[in-house]
Amino acid sequence: MDFYLFKYLHFIGIFGVVGALAIEWIVTKKELSADAVSLLSKVDAVYGVSSVVVLSAGFVLWFGVGKPAEFYSTNGLLYLKIVLFAIIGGLSIYPSIFFFKNRKVKSGIVHVPNVILTLIKIEIALLLLIPLLATYIADGRSTLF
């Protein structure tokens, strides 16, 4: 039962991360209304909570339930997957701070720096690699080629 619960939580977290990042990508433009920035601040909070759920459930699956920890601990692709996730998290810091700082703007237009649009696109591109790595890992592979 524990295995399925944590697997479920891991997937729900993944859906939250992907959904929130997709919304950020679709909604974020060079100029945003105060309402859009407020929305993006809330979406970014979902992104953060979902990331914590993904990591927490993932580590429980790695070290607590399911396959033996050695299955994952010796797999270089798992470490690559974790590094990519950490890079994505690092790239999300500046947009998160921007949305948080501007969330209480009452009216007018908020100008979004180009770097935020670029960071969100890079996050999505890197995020698309993680399911590929997960597929290889689940199949027992430890290298891409």
PDB file of N, CA and C in Angstrom, residues 35-135:
ATOM      1  N   ASP A  35      -3.983  41.560 -12.379  1.00  0.00           N
ATOM      2  CA  ASP A  35      -4.678  40.288 -12.133  1.00  0.00           C
ATOM      3  C   ASP A  35      -3.847  39.100 -12.617  1.00  0.00           C
ATOM      4  N   ALA A  36      -3.208  39.249 -13.772  1.00  0.00           N
ATOM      5  CA  ALA A  36      -2.391  38.161 -14.311  1.00  0.00           C
ATOM      6  C   ALA A  36      -1.191  37.890 -13.410  1.00  0.00           C
ATOM      7  N   VAL A  37      -0.579  38.945 -12.889  1.00  0.00           N
ATOM      8  CA  VAL A  37       0.564  38.759 -11.989  1.00  0.00           C
ATOM      9  C   VAL A  37       0.115  38.085 -10.700  1.00  0.00           C
ATOM     10  N   SER A  38      -1.044  38.483 -10.194  1.00  0.00           N
ATOM     11  CA  SER A  38      -1.586  37.848  -8.987  1.00  0.00           C
ATOM     12  C   SER A  38      -1.837  36.356  -9.234  1.00  0.00           C
ATOM     13  N   LEU A  39      -2.415  36.042 -10.379  1.00  0.00           N
ATOM     14  CA  LEU A  39      -2.644  34.646 -10.751  1.00  0.00           C
ATOM     15  C   LEU A  39      -1.329  33.888 -10.839  1.00  0.00           C
ATOM     16  N   LEU A  40      -0.345  34.471 -11.504  1.00  0.00           N
ATOM     17  CA  LEU A  40       0.946  33.806 -11.671  1.00  0.00           C
ATOM     18  C   LEU A  40       1.650  33.588 -10.336  1.00  0.00           C
ATOM     19  N   SER A  41       1.439  34.490  -9.398  1.00  0.00           N
ATOM     20  CA  SER A  41       2.002  34.301  -8.064  1.00  0.00           C
ATOM     21  C   SER A  41       1.395  33.062  -7.398  1.00  0.00           C
ATOM     22  N   LYS A  42       0.099  32.881  -7.567  1.00  0.00           N
ATOM     23  CA  LYS A  42      -0.581  31.699  -6.997  1.00  0.00           C
ATOM     24  C   LYS A  42      -0.157  30.425  -7.726  1.00  0.00           C
ATOM     25  N   VAL A  43      -0.072  30.490  -9.034  1.00  0.00           N
ATOM     26  CA  VAL A  43       0.361  29.332  -9.827  1.00  0.00           C
ATOM     27  C   VAL A  43       1.784  28.950  -9.442  1.00  0.00           C
ATOM     28  N   ASP A  44       2.619  29.946  -9.219  1.00  0.00           N
ATOM     29  CA  ASP A  44       4.001  29.674  -8.835  1.00  0.00           C
ATOM     30  C   ASP A  44       4.071  29.013  -7.458  1.00  0.00           C
ATOM     31  N   ALA A  45       3.145  29.356  -6.574  1.00  0.00           N
ATOM     32  CA  ALA A  45       3.087  28.695  -5.263  1.00  0.00           C
ATOM     33  C   ALA A  45       2.730  27.217  -5.435  1.00  0.00           C
ATOM     34  N   VAL A  46       1.800  26.924  -6.338  1.00  0.00           N
ATOM     35  CA  VAL A  46       1.452  25.527  -6.646  1.00  0.00           C
ATOM     36  C   VAL A  46       2.676  24.805  -7.197  1.00  0.00           C
ATOM     37  N   TYR A  47       3.411  25.485  -8.057  1.00  0.00           N
ATOM     38  CA  TYR A  47       4.646  24.939  -8.624  1.00  0.00           C
ATOM     39  C   TYR A  47       5.624  24.550  -7.517  1.00  0.00           C
ATOM     40  N   GLY A  48       5.798  25.442  -6.553  1.00  0.00           N
ATOM     41  CA  GLY A  48       6.718  25.182  -5.450  1.00  0.00           C
ATOM     42  C   GLY A  48       6.279  24.023  -4.572  1.00  0.00           C
ATOM     43  N   VAL A  49       5.017  24.012  -4.194  1.00  0.00           N
ATOM     44  CA  VAL A  49       4.491  22.924  -3.359  1.00  0.00           C
ATOM     45  C   VAL A  49       4.577  21.600  -4.113  1.00  0.00           C
ATOM     46  N   SER A  50       4.234  21.624  -5.370  1.00  0.00           N
ATOM     47  CA  SER A  50       4.280  20.400  -6.186  1.00  0.00           C
ATOM     48  C   SER A  50       5.711  19.875  -6.294  1.00  0.00           C
ATOM     49  N   SER A  51       6.675  20.775  -6.403  1.00  0.00           N
ATOM     50  CA  SER A  51       8.080  20.362  -6.463  1.00  0.00           C
ATOM     51  C   SER A  51       8.504  19.657  -5.178  1.00  0.00           C
ATOM     52  N   VAL A  52       8.050  20.176  -4.053  1.00  0.00           N
ATOM     53  CA  VAL A  52       8.363  19.548  -2.769  1.00  0.00           C
ATOM     54  C   VAL A  52       7.725  18.162  -2.689  1.00  0.00           C
ATOM     55  N   VAL A  53       6.499  18.027  -3.176  1.00  0.00           N
ATOM     56  CA  VAL A  53       5.819  16.729  -3.179  1.00  0.00           C
ATOM     57  C   VAL A  53       6.581  15.737  -4.065  1.00  0.00           C
ATOM     58  N   VAL A  54       6.995  16.187  -5.255  1.00  0.00           N
ATOM     59  CA  VAL A  54       7.754  15.317  -6.164  1.00  0.00           C
ATOM     60  C   VAL A  54       9.029  14.824  -5.487  1.00  0.00           C
ATOM     61  N   LEU A  55       9.785  15.744  -4.912  1.00  0.00           N
ATOM     62  CA  LEU A  55      11.048  15.367  -4.273  1.00  0.00           C
ATOM     63  C   LEU A  55      10.822  14.465  -3.064  1.00  0.00           C
ATOM     64  N   SER A  56       9.880  14.826  -2.218  1.00  0.00           N
ATOM     65  CA  SER A  56       9.625  14.043  -1.007  1.00  0.00           C
ATOM     66  C   SER A  56       9.188  12.627  -1.340  1.00  0.00           C
ATOM     67  N   ALA A  57       8.190  12.522  -2.205  1.00  0.00           N
ATOM     68  CA  ALA A  57       7.699  11.191  -2.583  1.00  0.00           C
ATOM     69  C   ALA A  57       8.777  10.410  -3.329  1.00  0.00           C
ATOM     70  N   GLY A  58       9.537  11.096  -4.163  1.00  0.00           N
ATOM     71  CA  GLY A  58      10.612  10.436  -4.903  1.00  0.00           C
ATOM     72  C   GLY A  58      11.670   9.854  -3.984  1.00  0.00           C
ATOM     73  N   PHE A  59      12.054  10.605  -2.974  1.00  0.00           N
ATOM     74  CA  PHE A  59      13.060  10.095  -2.041  1.00  0.00           C
ATOM     75  C   PHE A  59      12.516   8.948  -1.194  1.00  0.00           C
ATOM     76  N   VAL A  60      11.234   9.001  -0.840  1.00  0.00           N
ATOM     77  CA  VAL A  60      10.637   7.873  -0.113  1.00  0.00           C
ATOM     78  C   VAL A  60      10.618   6.636  -1.014  1.00  0.00           C
ATOM     79  N   LEU A  61      10.288   6.812  -2.273  1.00  0.00           N
ATOM     80  CA  LEU A  61      10.302   5.681  -3.207  1.00  0.00           C
ATOM     81  C   LEU A  61      11.716   5.129  -3.382  1.00  0.00           C
ATOM     82  N   TRP A  62      12.693   6.006  -3.376  1.00  0.00           N
ATOM     83  CA  TRP A  62      14.086   5.594  -3.543  1.00  0.00           C
ATOM     84  C   TRP A  62      14.593   4.838  -2.312  1.00  0.00           C
ATOM     85  N   PHE A  63      14.368   5.407  -1.138  1.00  0.00           N
ATOM     86  CA  PHE A  63      14.993   4.851   0.066  1.00  0.00           C
ATOM     87  C   PHE A  63      14.045   4.083   0.993  1.00  0.00           C
ATOM     88  N   GLY A  64      12.737   4.185   0.767  1.00  0.00           N
ATOM     89  CA  GLY A  64      11.816   3.606   1.737  1.00  0.00           C
ATOM     90  C   GLY A  64      10.993   2.437   1.249  1.00  0.00           C
ATOM     91  N   VAL A  65      10.335   2.601   0.141  1.00  0.00           N
ATOM     92  CA  VAL A  65       9.413   1.566  -0.347  1.00  0.00           C
ATOM     93  C   VAL A  65       9.706   1.266  -1.808  1.00  0.00           C
ATOM     94  N   GLY A  66       9.191   0.188  -2.287  1.00  0.00           N
ATOM     95  CA  GLY A  66       9.381  -0.160  -3.695  1.00  0.00           C
ATOM     96  C   GLY A  66      10.646  -0.948  -3.919  1.00  0.00           C
ATOM     97  N   LYS A  67      11.292  -0.672  -5.048  1.00  0.00           N
ATOM     98  CA  LYS A  67      12.518  -1.380  -5.409  1.00  0.00           C
ATOM     99  C   LYS A  67      13.615  -1.089  -4.386  1.00  0.00           C
ATOM    100  N   PRO A  68      14.566  -1.996  -4.251  1.00  0.00           N
ATOM    101  CA  PRO A  68      15.681  -1.730  -3.322  1.00  0.00           C
ATOM    102  C   PRO A  68      16.424  -0.452  -3.713  1.00  0.00           C
ATOM    103  N   ALA A  69      16.924   0.264  -2.710  1.00  0.00           N
ATOM    104  CA  ALA A  69      17.631   1.523  -2.943  1.00  0.00           C
ATOM    105  C   ALA A  69      18.804   1.345  -3.905  1.00  0.00           C
ATOM    106  N   GLU A  70      19.429   0.173  -3.901  1.00  0.00           N
ATOM    107  CA  GLU A  70      20.575  -0.082  -4.786  1.00  0.00           C
ATOM    108  C   GLU A  70      20.186   0.029  -6.266  1.00  0.00           C
ATOM    109  N   PHE A  71      18.930  -0.314  -6.578  1.00  0.00           N
ATOM    110  CA  PHE A  71      18.458  -0.222  -7.964  1.00  0.00           C
ATOM    111  C   PHE A  71      18.635   1.203  -8.483  1.00  0.00           C
ATOM    112  N   TYR A  72      18.295   2.171  -7.629  1.00  0.00           N
ATOM    113  CA  TYR A  72      18.390   3.575  -8.031  1.00  0.00           C
ATOM    114  C   TYR A  72      19.765   4.165  -7.745  1.00  0.00           C
ATOM    115  N   SER A  73      20.352   3.794  -6.611  1.00  0.00           N
ATOM    116  CA  SER A  73      21.608   4.408  -6.165  1.00  0.00           C
ATOM    117  C   SER A  73      22.764   4.189  -7.130  1.00  0.00           C
ATOM    118  N   THR A  74      22.708   3.139  -7.909  1.00  0.00           N
ATOM    119  CA  THR A  74      23.785   2.848  -8.855  1.00  0.00           C
ATOM    120  C   THR A  74      23.458   3.309 -10.275  1.00  0.00           C
ATOM    121  N   ASN A  75      22.358   4.041 -10.428  1.00  0.00           N
ATOM    122  CA  ASN A  75      21.902   4.446 -11.748  1.00  0.00           C
ATOM    123  C   ASN A  75      22.259   5.911 -12.026  1.00  0.00           C
ATOM    124  N   GLY A  76      23.190   6.109 -12.944  1.00  0.00           N
ATOM    125  CA  GLY A  76      23.614   7.460 -13.300  1.00  0.00           C
ATOM    126  C   GLY A  76      22.500   8.312 -13.876  1.00  0.00           C
ATOM    127  N   LEU A  77      21.531   7.679 -14.540  1.00  0.00           N
ATOM    128  CA  LEU A  77      20.427   8.447 -15.112  1.00  0.00           C
ATOM    129  C   LEU A  77      19.555   9.070 -14.030  1.00  0.00           C
ATOM    130  N   LEU A  78      19.446   8.383 -12.885  1.00  0.00           N
ATOM    131  CA  LEU A  78      18.680   8.957 -11.778  1.00  0.00           C
ATOM    132  C   LEU A  78      19.349  10.241 -11.299  1.00  0.00           C
ATOM    133  N   TYR A  79      20.662  10.209 -11.185  1.00  0.00           N
ATOM    134  CA  TYR A  79      21.379  11.405 -10.747  1.00  0.00           C
ATOM    135  C   TYR A  79      21.242  12.529 -11.776  1.00  0.00           C
ATOM    136  N   LEU A  80      21.261  12.181 -13.046  1.00  0.00           N
ATOM    137  CA  LEU A  80      21.045  13.175 -14.095  1.00  0.00           C
ATOM    138  C   LEU A  80      19.641  13.774 -13.974  1.00  0.00           C
ATOM    139  N   LYS A  81      18.676  12.925 -13.708  1.00  0.00           N
ATOM    140  CA  LYS A  81      17.288  13.368 -13.537  1.00  0.00           C
ATOM    141  C   LYS A  81      17.181  14.338 -12.355  1.00  0.00           C
ATOM    142  N   ILE A  82      17.839  14.020 -11.263  1.00  0.00           N
ATOM    143  CA  ILE A  82      17.809  14.880 -10.082  1.00  0.00           C
ATOM    144  C   ILE A  82      18.521  16.201 -10.362  1.00  0.00           C
ATOM    145  N   VAL A  83      19.636  16.138 -11.055  1.00  0.00           N
ATOM    146  CA  VAL A  83      20.369  17.366 -11.406  1.00  0.00           C
ATOM    147  C   VAL A  83      19.518  18.253 -12.308  1.00  0.00           C
ATOM    148  N   LEU A  84      18.857  17.662 -13.296  1.00  0.00           N
ATOM    149  CA  LEU A  84      17.972  18.449 -14.165  1.00  0.00           C
ATOM    150  C   LEU A  84      16.857  19.107 -13.358  1.00  0.00           C
ATOM    151  N   PHE A  85      16.274  18.353 -12.444  1.00  0.00           N
ATOM    152  CA  PHE A  85      15.202  18.891 -11.603  1.00  0.00           C
ATOM    153  C   PHE A  85      15.723  20.044 -10.756  1.00  0.00           C
ATOM    154  N   ALA A  86      16.940  19.896 -10.229  1.00  0.00           N
ATOM    155  CA  ALA A  86      17.549  20.966  -9.428  1.00  0.00           C
ATOM    156  C   ALA A  86      17.846  22.199 -10.282  1.00  0.00           C
ATOM    157  N   ILE A  87      18.318  21.988 -11.492  1.00  0.00           N
ATOM    158  CA  ILE A  87      18.576  23.115 -12.400  1.00  0.00           C
ATOM    159  C   ILE A  87      17.275  23.843 -12.707  1.00  0.00           C
ATOM    160  N   ILE A  88      16.231  23.085 -12.984  1.00  0.00           N
ATOM    161  CA  ILE A  88      14.921  23.693 -13.249  1.00  0.00           C
ATOM    162  C   ILE A  88      14.465  24.501 -12.039  1.00  0.00           C
ATOM    163  N   GLY A  89      14.646  23.928 -10.853  1.00  0.00           N
ATOM    164  CA  GLY A  89      14.294  24.657  -9.633  1.00  0.00           C
ATOM    165  C   GLY A  89      15.100  25.935  -9.484  1.00  0.00           C
ATOM    166  N   GLY A  90      16.379  25.856  -9.784  1.00  0.00           N
ATOM    167  CA  GLY A  90      17.222  27.043  -9.710  1.00  0.00           C
ATOM    168  C   GLY A  90      16.806  28.110 -10.706  1.00  0.00           C
ATOM    169  N   LEU A  91      16.465  27.681 -11.907  1.00  0.00           N
ATOM    170  CA  LEU A  91      16.027  28.629 -12.940  1.00  0.00           C
ATOM    171  C   LEU A  91      14.703  29.299 -12.572  1.00  0.00           C
ATOM    172  N   SER A  92      13.915  28.637 -11.754  1.00  0.00           N
ATOM    173  CA  SER A  92      12.595  29.177 -11.398  1.00  0.00           C
ATOM    174  C   SER A  92      12.657  30.221 -10.285  1.00  0.00           C
ATOM    175  N   ILE A  93      13.805  30.389  -9.662  1.00  0.00           N
ATOM    176  CA  ILE A  93      13.904  31.312  -8.519  1.00  0.00           C
ATOM    177  C   ILE A  93      13.610  32.755  -8.930  1.00  0.00           C
ATOM    178  N   TYR A  94      14.246  33.224  -9.998  1.00  0.00           N
ATOM    179  CA  TYR A  94      14.043  34.621 -10.401  1.00  0.00           C
ATOM    180  C   TYR A  94      12.593  34.898 -10.802  1.00  0.00           C
ATOM    181  N   PRO A  95      11.961  34.051 -11.649  1.00  0.00           N
ATOM    182  CA  PRO A  95      10.551  34.297 -11.942  1.00  0.00           C
ATOM    183  C   PRO A  95       9.671  34.259 -10.684  1.00  0.00           C
ATOM    184  N   SER A  96       9.964  33.337  -9.772  1.00  0.00           N
ATOM    185  CA  SER A  96       9.169  33.246  -8.542  1.00  0.00           C
ATOM    186  C   SER A  96       9.271  34.533  -7.735  1.00  0.00           C
ATOM    187  N   ILE A  97      10.478  35.046  -7.580  1.00  0.00           N
ATOM    188  CA  ILE A  97      10.676  36.299  -6.833  1.00  0.00           C
ATOM    189  C   ILE A  97       9.945  37.447  -7.522  1.00  0.00           C
ATOM    190  N   PHE A  98      10.056  37.495  -8.848  1.00  0.00           N
ATOM    191  CA  PHE A  98       9.390  38.560  -9.610  1.00  0.00           C
ATOM    192  C   PHE A  98       7.876  38.516  -9.411  1.00  0.00           C
ATOM    193  N   PHE A  99       7.273  37.338  -9.563  1.00  0.00           N
ATOM    194  CA  PHE A  99       5.822  37.223  -9.402  1.00  0.00           C
ATOM    195  C   PHE A  99       5.412  37.536  -7.966  1.00  0.00           C
ATOM    196  N   PHE A 100       6.197  37.077  -7.001  1.00  0.00           N
ATOM    197  CA  PHE A 100       5.891  37.326  -5.592  1.00  0.00           C
ATOM    198  C   PHE A 100       5.961  38.815  -5.273  1.00  0.00           C
ATOM    199  N   LYS A 101       7.009  39.487  -5.725  1.00  0.00           N
ATOM    200  CA  LYS A 101       7.173  40.914  -5.435  1.00  0.00           C
ATOM    201  C   LYS A 101       6.075  41.761  -6.081  1.00  0.00           C
ATOM    202  N   ASN A 102       5.583  41.321  -7.227  1.00  0.00           N
ATOM    203  CA  ASN A 102       4.609  42.127  -7.964  1.00  0.00           C
ATOM    204  C   ASN A 102       3.167  41.663  -7.766  1.00  0.00           C
ATOM    205  N   ARG A 103       2.938  40.718  -6.891  1.00  0.00           N
ATOM    206  CA  ARG A 103       1.613  40.122  -6.733  1.00  0.00           C
ATOM    207  C   ARG A 103       0.564  41.093  -6.200  1.00  0.00           C
ATOM    208  N   LYS A 104       0.980  42.133  -5.510  1.00  0.00           N
ATOM    209  CA  LYS A 104       0.021  43.048  -4.886  1.00  0.00           C
ATOM    210  C   LYS A 104      -0.155  44.353  -5.659  1.00  0.00           C
ATOM    211  N   VAL A 105       0.380  44.375  -6.872  1.00  0.00           N
ATOM    212  CA  VAL A 105       0.159  45.548  -7.720  1.00  0.00           C
ATOM    213  C   VAL A 105      -1.343  45.666  -7.935  1.00  0.00           C
ATOM    214  N   LYS A 106      -1.886  46.839  -7.655  1.00  0.00           N
ATOM    215  CA  LYS A 106      -3.343  47.013  -7.698  1.00  0.00           C
ATOM    216  C   LYS A 106      -3.887  47.281  -9.100  1.00  0.00           C
ATOM    217  N   SER A 107      -3.155  48.018  -9.875  1.00  0.00           N
ATOM    218  CA  SER A 107      -3.650  48.332 -11.219  1.00  0.00           C
ATOM    219  C   SER A 107      -2.472  48.638 -12.131  1.00  0.00           C
ATOM    220  N   GLY A 108      -2.796  48.770 -13.388  1.00  0.00           N
ATOM    221  CA  GLY A 108      -1.759  49.099 -14.348  1.00  0.00           C
ATOM    222  C   GLY A 108      -1.128  47.863 -14.953  1.00  0.00           C
ATOM    223  N   ILE A 109      -0.054  48.106 -15.642  1.00  0.00           N
ATOM    224  CA  ILE A 109       0.651  47.064 -16.368  1.00  0.00           C
ATOM    225  C   ILE A 109       1.989  46.796 -15.689  1.00  0.00           C
ATOM    226  N   VAL A 110       2.317  45.529 -15.574  1.00  0.00           N
ATOM    227  CA  VAL A 110       3.615  45.122 -15.046  1.00  0.00           C
ATOM    228  C   VAL A 110       4.458  44.680 -16.233  1.00  0.00           C
ATOM    229  N   HIS A 111       5.619  45.286 -16.374  1.00  0.00           N
ATOM    230  CA  HIS A 111       6.528  44.925 -17.457  1.00  0.00           C
ATOM    231  C   HIS A 111       7.404  43.755 -16.995  1.00  0.00           C
ATOM    232  N   VAL A 112       7.391  42.687 -17.769  1.00  0.00           N
ATOM    233  CA  VAL A 112       8.130  41.469 -17.428  1.00  0.00           C
ATOM    234  C   VAL A 112       9.459  41.473 -18.172  1.00  0.00           C
ATOM    235  N   PRO A 113      10.554  41.346 -17.434  1.00  0.00           N
ATOM    236  CA  PRO A 113      11.856  41.283 -18.103  1.00  0.00           C
ATOM    237  C   PRO A 113      11.936  40.088 -19.058  1.00  0.00           C
ATOM    238  N   ASN A 114      12.601  40.266 -20.171  1.00  0.00           N
ATOM    239  CA  ASN A 114      12.742  39.190 -21.162  1.00  0.00           C
ATOM    240  C   ASN A 114      13.370  37.935 -20.572  1.00  0.00           C
ATOM    241  N   VAL A 115      14.250  38.112 -19.592  1.00  0.00           N
ATOM    242  CA  VAL A 115      14.929  36.963 -19.006  1.00  0.00           C
ATOM    243  C   VAL A 115      13.931  36.004 -18.350  1.00  0.00           C
ATOM    244  N   ILE A 116      12.841  36.523 -17.821  1.00  0.00           N
ATOM    245  CA  ILE A 116      11.834  35.647 -17.202  1.00  0.00           C
ATOM    246  C   ILE A 116      11.177  34.777 -18.259  1.00  0.00           C
ATOM    247  N   LEU A 117      10.835  35.363 -19.386  1.00  0.00           N
ATOM    248  CA  LEU A 117      10.246  34.574 -20.477  1.00  0.00           C
ATOM    249  C   LEU A 117      11.221  33.498 -20.950  1.00  0.00           C
ATOM    250  N   THR A 118      12.480  33.859 -21.042  1.00  0.00           N
ATOM    251  CA  THR A 118      13.510  32.907 -21.471  1.00  0.00           C
ATOM    252  C   THR A 118      13.691  31.791 -20.450  1.00  0.00           C
ATOM    253  N   LEU A 119      13.733  32.143 -19.176  1.00  0.00           N
ATOM    254  CA  LEU A 119      13.915  31.129 -18.130  1.00  0.00           C
ATOM    255  C   LEU A 119      12.769  30.114 -18.130  1.00  0.00           C
ATOM    256  N   ILE A 120      11.556  30.591 -18.298  1.00  0.00           N
ATOM    257  CA  ILE A 120      10.406  29.678 -18.326  1.00  0.00           C
ATOM    258  C   ILE A 120      10.511  28.718 -19.507  1.00  0.00           C
ATOM    259  N   LYS A 121      10.924  29.221 -20.662  1.00  0.00           N
ATOM    260  CA  LYS A 121      11.096  28.356 -21.837  1.00  0.00           C
ATOM    261  C   LYS A 121      12.190  27.313 -21.605  1.00  0.00           C
ATOM    262  N   ILE A 122      13.281  27.715 -20.981  1.00  0.00           N
ATOM    263  CA  ILE A 122      14.368  26.764 -20.692  1.00  0.00           C
ATOM    264  C   ILE A 122      13.890  25.710 -19.695  1.00  0.00           C
ATOM    265  N   GLU A 123      13.148  26.143 -18.684  1.00  0.00           N
ATOM    266  CA  GLU A 123      12.607  25.190 -17.705  1.00  0.00           C
ATOM    267  C   GLU A 123      11.758  24.121 -18.399  1.00  0.00           C
ATOM    268  N   ILE A 124      10.907  24.552 -19.298  1.00  0.00           N
ATOM    269  CA  ILE A 124      10.040  23.607 -20.009  1.00  0.00           C
ATOM    270  C   ILE A 124      10.869  22.652 -20.860  1.00  0.00           C
ATOM    271  N   ALA A 125      11.856  23.183 -21.555  1.00  0.00           N
ATOM    272  CA  ALA A 125      12.703  22.332 -22.404  1.00  0.00           C
ATOM    273  C   ALA A 125      13.407  21.270 -21.561  1.00  0.00           C
ATOM    274  N   LEU A 126      13.947  21.661 -20.420  1.00  0.00           N
ATOM    275  CA  LEU A 126      14.631  20.700 -19.557  1.00  0.00           C
ATOM    276  C   LEU A 126      13.638  19.717 -18.929  1.00  0.00           C
ATOM    277  N   LEU A 127      12.470  20.226 -18.572  1.00  0.00           N
ATOM    278  CA  LEU A 127      11.453  19.364 -17.971  1.00  0.00           C
ATOM    279  C   LEU A 127      11.027  18.245 -18.919  1.00  0.00           C
ATOM    280  N   LEU A 128      11.059  18.514 -20.209  1.00  0.00           N
ATOM    281  CA  LEU A 128      10.679  17.504 -21.199  1.00  0.00           C
ATOM    282  C   LEU A 128      11.659  16.332 -21.247  1.00  0.00           C
ATOM    283  N   LEU A 129      12.871  16.530 -20.762  1.00  0.00           N
ATOM    284  CA  LEU A 129      13.863  15.455 -20.750  1.00  0.00           C
ATOM    285  C   LEU A 129      13.643  14.468 -19.595  1.00  0.00           C
ATOM    286  N   ILE A 130      13.044  14.931 -18.521  1.00  0.00           N
ATOM    287  CA  ILE A 130      12.911  14.094 -17.324  1.00  0.00           C
ATOM    288  C   ILE A 130      12.062  12.841 -17.567  1.00  0.00           C
ATOM    289  N   PRO A 131      10.929  12.908 -18.255  1.00  0.00           N
ATOM    290  CA  PRO A 131      10.180  11.663 -18.507  1.00  0.00           C
ATOM    291  C   PRO A 131      10.958  10.650 -19.349  1.00  0.00           C
ATOM    292  N   LEU A 132      11.790  11.136 -20.268  1.00  0.00           N
ATOM    293  CA  LEU A 132      12.632  10.230 -21.053  1.00  0.00           C
ATOM    294  C   LEU A 132      13.574   9.477 -20.124  1.00  0.00           C
ATOM    295  N   LEU A 133      14.219  10.210 -19.223  1.00  0.00           N
ATOM    296  CA  LEU A 133      15.125   9.569 -18.277  1.00  0.00           C
ATOM    297  C   LEU A 133      14.373   8.597 -17.369  1.00  0.00           C
ATOM    298  N   ALA A 134      13.190   8.988 -16.917  1.00  0.00           N
ATOM    299  CA  ALA A 134      12.389   8.114 -16.046  1.00  0.00           C
ATOM    300  C   ALA A 134      12.017   6.823 -16.763  1.00  0.00           C
ATOM    301  N   THR A 135      11.732   6.920 -18.045  1.00  0.00           N
ATOM    302  CA  THR A 135      11.395   5.732 -18.833  1.00  0.00           C
ATOM    303  C   THR A 135      12.581   4.774 -18.902  1.00  0.00           C
TER     304      THR A 135
END
